[in-house]
Coordinates of N, CA and C in Angstrom, one line a residue:
M916 N -37.0 -21.6 47.7 CA -36.8 -20.5 46.7 C -37.1 -21.0 45.3
E917 N -37.9 -20.2 44.6 CA -38.3 -20.6 43.2 C -37.2 -20.2 42.2
P918 N -37.1 -21.0 41.2 CA -36.1 -20.8 40.1 C -36.4 -19.4 39.5
Q919 N -35.4 -18.8 38.9 CA -35.5 -17.5 38.3 C -36.1 -17.5 36.9
Q920 N -35.9 -18.6 36.2 CA -36.3 -18.7 34.8 C -37.8 -18.4 34.6
P921 N -38.7 -19.0 35.3 CA -40.1 -18.7 35.0 C -40.4 -17.2 35.2
A922 N -39.8 -16.6 36.2 CA -40.1 -15.1 36.3 C -39.6 -14.4 35.1
A923 N -38.4 -14.8 34.6 CA -37.8 -14.1 33.4 C -38.8 -14.4 32.2
D924 N -39.2 -15.6 32.1 CA -40.2 -16.0 31.0 C -41.4 -15.2 31.1
A925 N -41.9 -15.0 32.4 CA -43.2 -14.3 32.6 C -43.1 -12.9 32.1
E926 N -42.0 -12.2 32.4 CA -41.8 -10.8 31.9 C -41.7 -10.7 30.4
L927 N -41.2 -11.7 29.8 CA -41.0 -11.7 28.3 C -42.3 -12.1 27.5
M928 N -43.1 -12.9 28.2 CA -44.3 -13.5 27.5 C -45.2 -12.4 27.0
Q929 N -45.8 -12.6 25.9 CA -46.8 -11.7 25.4 C -47.8 -12.5 24.6
G930 N -49.1 -12.1 24.6 CA -50.1 -12.7 23.9 C -51.4 -12.6 24.6
K931 N -52.4 -13.2 24.0 CA -53.8 -13.2 24.5 C -54.1 -14.6 24.9
V932 N -54.6 -14.8 26.2 CA -54.9 -16.1 26.7 C -56.4 -16.1 27.1
L933 N -57.1 -17.1 26.6 CA -58.5 -17.3 27.0 C -58.5 -18.4 28.0
Y934 N -59.1 -18.2 29.2 CA -59.2 -19.2 30.2 C -60.7 -19.6 30.4
I935 N -61.1 -20.8 30.0 CA -62.4 -21.3 30.1 C -62.5 -22.1 31.3
E936 N -63.1 -21.6 32.4 CA -63.1 -22.3 33.7 C -64.3 -21.8 34.5
D937 N -65.1 -22.7 35.1 CA -66.3 -22.3 35.8 C -66.0 -22.1 37.3
Q938 N -64.9 -22.5 37.8 CA -64.6 -22.3 39.2 C -63.9 -21.0 39.5
P939 N -64.5 -20.1 40.2 CA -63.9 -18.7 40.5 C -62.6 -18.8 41.1
L940 N -62.4 -19.8 42.0 CA -61.1 -19.9 42.7 C -60.0 -20.2 41.7
H941 N -60.2 -21.2 40.8 CA -59.2 -21.5 39.8 C -58.9 -20.3 38.9
Q942 N -60.0 -19.6 38.5 CA -59.8 -18.4 37.7 C -58.9 -17.4 38.4
A943 N -59.2 -17.2 39.7 CA -58.5 -16.2 40.5 C -57.0 -16.6 40.6
L944 N -56.7 -17.9 40.8 CA -55.4 -18.4 40.9 C -54.6 -18.2 39.7
V945 N -55.1 -18.5 38.5 CA -54.4 -18.3 37.3 C -54.2 -16.9 37.0
E946 N -55.2 -16.0 37.3 CA -55.1 -14.6 37.1 C -53.9 -14.1 38.0
A947 N -53.9 -14.5 39.2 CA -52.8 -14.1 40.1 C -51.4 -14.5 39.6
M948 N -51.3 -15.8 39.1 CA -50.1 -16.3 38.5 C -49.6 -15.5 37.3
L949 N -50.6 -15.1 36.5 CA -50.3 -14.3 35.3 C -50.1 -12.8 35.5
A950 N -50.3 -12.4 36.7 CA -50.1 -11.0 37.0 C -48.6 -10.6 36.9
Q951 N -47.7 -11.6 36.9 CA -46.3 -11.4 36.7 C -46.0 -11.1 35.3
S952 N -46.9 -11.3 34.4 CA -46.7 -11.2 33.0 C -47.5 -10.0 32.4
P953 N -46.9 -8.9 32.4 CA -47.6 -7.7 32.1 C -48.1 -7.6 30.6
H954 N -47.5 -8.5 29.7 CA -47.9 -8.4 28.3 C -48.8 -9.6 27.9
I955 N -49.4 -10.2 28.9 CA -50.4 -11.3 28.7 C -51.7 -10.6 29.0
R956 N -52.6 -10.7 28.0 CA -54.0 -10.3 28.2 C -54.8 -11.5 28.5
L957 N -55.4 -11.6 29.7 CA -56.2 -12.7 30.1 C -57.6 -12.4 29.9
I958 N -58.3 -13.3 29.2 CA -59.8 -13.2 29.0 C -60.4 -14.5 29.7
K959 N -61.4 -14.3 30.5 CA -62.0 -15.4 31.3 C -63.4 -15.6 30.9
T960 N -63.8 -16.8 30.7 CA -65.2 -17.2 30.6 C -65.5 -18.4 31.5
T961 N -66.8 -18.6 31.8 CA -67.2 -19.6 32.7 C -68.0 -20.8 32.1
T962 N -68.3 -20.7 30.9 CA -69.0 -21.8 30.2 C -68.4 -22.2 28.9
G963 N -68.6 -23.4 28.5 CA -68.1 -23.8 27.2 C -68.6 -23.0 26.0
R964 N -69.9 -22.8 26.0 CA -70.5 -22.1 24.9 C -70.0 -20.7 24.8
E965 N -69.9 -20.0 25.9 CA -69.3 -18.6 26.0 C -67.9 -18.7 25.5
G966 N -67.1 -19.7 26.0 CA -65.7 -19.8 25.6 C -65.6 -20.0 24.1
I967 N -66.4 -20.8 23.4 CA -66.4 -21.0 22.0 C -66.6 -19.6 21.3
R968 N -67.7 -18.9 21.7 CA -68.0 -17.6 21.1 C -66.9 -16.6 21.3
V969 N -66.3 -16.6 22.5 CA -65.2 -15.6 22.7 C -63.9 -16.0 21.9
A970 N -63.7 -17.3 21.8 CA -62.5 -17.8 21.1 C -62.6 -17.4 19.6
Q971 N -63.8 -17.6 19.0 CA -64.0 -17.2 17.6 C -63.9 -15.7 17.4
A972 N -64.4 -14.9 18.4 CA -64.4 -13.5 18.2 C -63.0 -12.9 18.5
E973 N -62.3 -13.4 19.5 CA -61.0 -12.8 20.0 C -59.8 -13.4 19.4
M974 N -59.9 -14.6 18.9 CA -58.7 -15.4 18.4 C -57.5 -15.3 19.3
P975 N -57.6 -15.8 20.5 CA -56.5 -15.8 21.4 C -55.3 -16.6 20.9
D976 N -54.2 -16.4 21.4 CA -53.0 -17.2 21.1 C -53.1 -18.6 21.7
V977 N -53.6 -18.6 22.9 CA -53.7 -19.9 23.7 C -55.1 -19.9 24.4
I978 N -55.7 -21.1 24.5 CA -56.9 -21.3 25.3 C -56.5 -22.3 26.4
L979 N -56.7 -21.9 27.6 CA -56.6 -22.8 28.7 C -58.0 -23.3 29.0
L980 N -58.2 -24.6 28.9 CA -59.5 -25.1 28.9 C -59.7 -26.2 30.0
D981 N -60.7 -25.9 30.9 CA -61.1 -26.9 31.9 C -62.0 -27.9 31.1
L982 N -61.8 -29.2 31.4 CA -62.7 -30.2 30.8 C -64.1 -30.4 31.3
N983 N -64.2 -30.0 32.6 CA -65.5 -30.2 33.3 C -66.2 -28.8 33.4
L984 N -67.1 -28.5 32.5 CA -67.8 -27.2 32.5 C -69.3 -27.5 32.7
P985 N -70.0 -26.4 33.2 CA -71.4 -26.7 33.6 C -72.4 -26.9 32.4
D986 N -72.1 -26.4 31.2 CA -73.0 -26.5 30.1 C -72.6 -27.6 29.1
I987 N -71.4 -27.6 28.6 CA -70.9 -28.6 27.7 C -69.5 -29.0 28.2
S988 N -69.1 -30.1 27.8 CA -67.7 -30.6 28.2 C -66.6 -29.8 27.4
G989 N -65.5 -29.8 28.0 CA -64.3 -29.3 27.3 C -64.0 -30.0 26.0
L990 N -64.3 -31.3 26.0 CA -64.2 -32.1 24.8 C -65.1 -31.5 23.7
E991 N -66.3 -31.1 24.0 CA -67.2 -30.5 23.0 C -66.7 -29.1 22.6
V992 N -66.0 -28.4 23.5 CA -65.4 -27.1 23.1 C -64.3 -27.4 22.1
V993 N -63.5 -28.3 22.3 CA -62.4 -28.7 21.4 C -63.0 -29.1 20.0
R994 N -64.0 -29.9 20.1 CA -64.7 -30.4 18.9 C -65.2 -29.2 18.1
S995 N -65.8 -28.3 18.7 CA -66.4 -27.1 18.1 C -65.3 -26.2 17.5
L996 N -64.2 -26.2 18.1 CA -63.1 -25.3 17.6 C -62.0 -26.0 16.8
S997 N -62.3 -27.3 16.5 CA -61.3 -28.1 15.8 C -60.8 -27.6 14.5
E998 N -61.7 -27.0 13.7 CA -61.3 -26.4 12.4 C -60.3 -25.3 12.6
L999 N -60.5 -24.4 13.6 CA -59.6 -23.3 13.9 C -58.3 -23.8 14.5
I1000 N -58.4 -24.9 15.3 CA -57.2 -25.5 15.9 C -56.3 -26.1 14.7
A1001 N -57.0 -26.7 13.8 CA -56.3 -27.3 12.7 C -55.6 -26.3 11.8
K1002 N -56.2 -25.1 11.7 CA -55.6 -24.0 11.0 C -54.5 -23.2 11.8
K1003 N -54.3 -23.7 13.0 CA -53.3 -23.2 13.9 C -53.6 -21.7 14.2
R1004 N -54.9 -21.4 14.4 CA -55.3 -20.1 14.8 C -55.0 -19.8 16.3
F1005 N -55.0 -20.9 17.1 CA -54.6 -20.9 18.5 C -54.3 -22.3 19.0
R1006 N -53.7 -22.4 20.1 CA -53.4 -23.6 20.8 C -54.2 -23.8 22.0
V1007 N -54.7 -25.1 22.2 CA -55.5 -25.4 23.3 C -54.7 -26.2 24.3
V1008 N -54.7 -25.8 25.6 CA -54.1 -26.5 26.7 C -55.2 -26.9 27.6
L1009 N -55.4 -28.2 27.8 CA -56.4 -28.7 28.8 C -55.8 -28.6 30.2
L1010 N -56.7 -28.0 31.1 CA -56.3 -28.0 32.5 C -57.4 -28.9 33.2
T1011 N -56.9 -30.0 33.8 CA -57.9 -30.9 34.3 C -57.4 -31.5 35.6
A1012 N -58.3 -31.9 36.5 CA -58.0 -32.6 37.7 C -57.7 -34.1 37.4
D1013 N -58.2 -34.5 36.3 CA -58.0 -35.9 35.9 C -56.5 -36.1 35.4
T1014 N -55.8 -37.1 36.0 CA -54.5 -37.3 35.6 C -54.4 -37.8 34.1
F1015 N -55.4 -38.6 33.7 CA -55.5 -39.0 32.3 C -56.8 -39.7 32.2
S1016 N -57.5 -39.3 31.1 CA -58.9 -39.9 30.9 C -59.1 -40.0 29.4
I1017 N -60.1 -40.7 29.0 CA -60.5 -40.9 27.6 C -60.8 -39.5 27.0
D1018 N -61.4 -38.6 27.8 CA -61.7 -37.3 27.2 C -60.4 -36.5 26.9
V1019 N -59.4 -36.7 27.7 CA -58.1 -36.1 27.4 C -57.5 -36.7 26.0
V1020 N -57.6 -38.0 25.9 CA -57.1 -38.6 24.7 C -57.9 -38.1 23.5
K1021 N -59.2 -38.1 23.6 CA -60.1 -37.6 22.5 C -59.8 -36.1 22.2
A1022 N -59.7 -35.3 23.2 CA -59.4 -33.9 22.9 C -58.0 -33.7 22.3
M1023 N -57.0 -34.5 22.7 CA -55.7 -34.4 22.1 C -55.8 -34.9 20.6
S1024 N -56.6 -35.9 20.3 CA -56.7 -36.3 18.9 C -57.4 -35.3 18.1
L1025 N -58.2 -34.4 18.7 CA -58.9 -33.4 17.9 C -58.1 -32.1 17.8
G1026 N -56.9 -32.1 18.4 CA -56.0 -31.0 18.2 C -55.5 -30.2 19.4
A1027 N -56.0 -30.6 20.6 CA -55.5 -30.0 21.8 C -54.0 -30.2 21.9
H1028 N -53.3 -29.2 22.3 CA -51.9 -29.2 22.2 C -51.2 -30.0 23.4
E1029 N -51.7 -29.7 24.6 CA -51.1 -30.3 25.8 C -52.2 -30.4 26.9
Y1030 N -51.9 -31.2 27.9 CA -52.8 -31.2 29.1 C -51.9 -31.0 30.3
W1031 N -52.4 -30.2 31.2 CA -51.7 -30.0 32.5 C -52.7 -30.3 33.6
V1032 N -52.2 -31.0 34.6 CA -53.0 -31.5 35.7 C -53.1 -30.4 36.8
K1033 N -54.3 -30.2 37.3 CA -54.6 -29.3 38.4 C -54.4 -30.0 39.7
P1034 N -54.0 -29.4 40.7 CA -53.7 -27.9 40.8 C -52.3 -27.7 40.1
I1035 N -52.2 -26.6 39.5 CA -51.0 -26.3 38.7 C -50.1 -25.2 39.5
S1036 N -48.9 -25.4 39.5 CA -48.0 -24.5 40.2 C -47.7 -23.3 39.3
T1037 N -47.3 -22.2 39.9 CA -47.0 -21.0 39.2 C -45.8 -21.3 38.2
E1038 N -44.8 -22.0 38.7 CA -43.7 -22.4 37.8 C -44.2 -23.2 36.6
R1039 N -45.0 -24.1 36.8 CA -45.5 -25.0 35.7 C -46.3 -24.2 34.7
L1040 N -47.2 -23.3 35.2 CA -48.1 -22.5 34.4 C -47.2 -21.6 33.5
L1041 N -46.3 -20.8 34.2 CA -45.5 -19.8 33.4 C -44.5 -20.5 32.4
S1042 N -43.9 -21.5 32.8 CA -42.9 -22.2 31.9 C -43.7 -22.9 30.8
G1043 N -44.8 -23.5 31.1 CA -45.6 -24.1 30.0 C -46.2 -23.1 29.1
L1044 N -46.7 -22.0 29.6 CA -47.3 -21.0 28.8 C -46.2 -20.3 27.9
A1045 N -45.1 -20.1 28.5 CA -44.0 -19.5 27.7 C -43.6 -20.4 26.5
R1046 N -43.5 -21.7 26.7 CA -43.2 -22.7 25.7 C -44.3 -22.7 24.6
V1047 N -45.6 -22.7 25.0 CA -46.7 -22.8 24.1 C -46.8 -21.5 23.3
L1048 N -46.5 -20.4 23.9 CA -46.6 -19.1 23.2 C -45.5 -19.0 22.2
R1049 N -44.3 -19.5 22.5 CA -43.1 -19.5 21.6 C -43.5 -20.3 20.3
R1050 N -44.2 -21.4 20.5 CA -44.5 -22.3 19.4 C -45.7 -21.8 18.6
A1051 N -46.5 -20.9 19.2 CA -47.8 -20.5 18.5 C -47.5 -19.6 17.3

């Protein structure tokens, strides 16, 4: 039985979330997890360059970012958005299959807010997102 707190957080959460991820399965899983959150607007992109363009145009509250993208790395995405990150226009959360890597360290030093290891549970996603949105 799952704890009730994430579900309560899910119903209260609101904001715009950009998910930059090239794997359709991962996108579908996150979309299904966020379906519990009616006030979250999820925007999905599949490449780093498209993610940068959408981030600059949409100014989401949070960017969920895969580090391994087909065109440029997630680190390059963070580098490209570092000025907006520094101005606190949005928060970047890295979603990676790597438990810890030099790219994670570099991205965090450029302003990425947190990193979460995939596969991510619904509870972890919802509680983490609720926390990040509260601070945004």
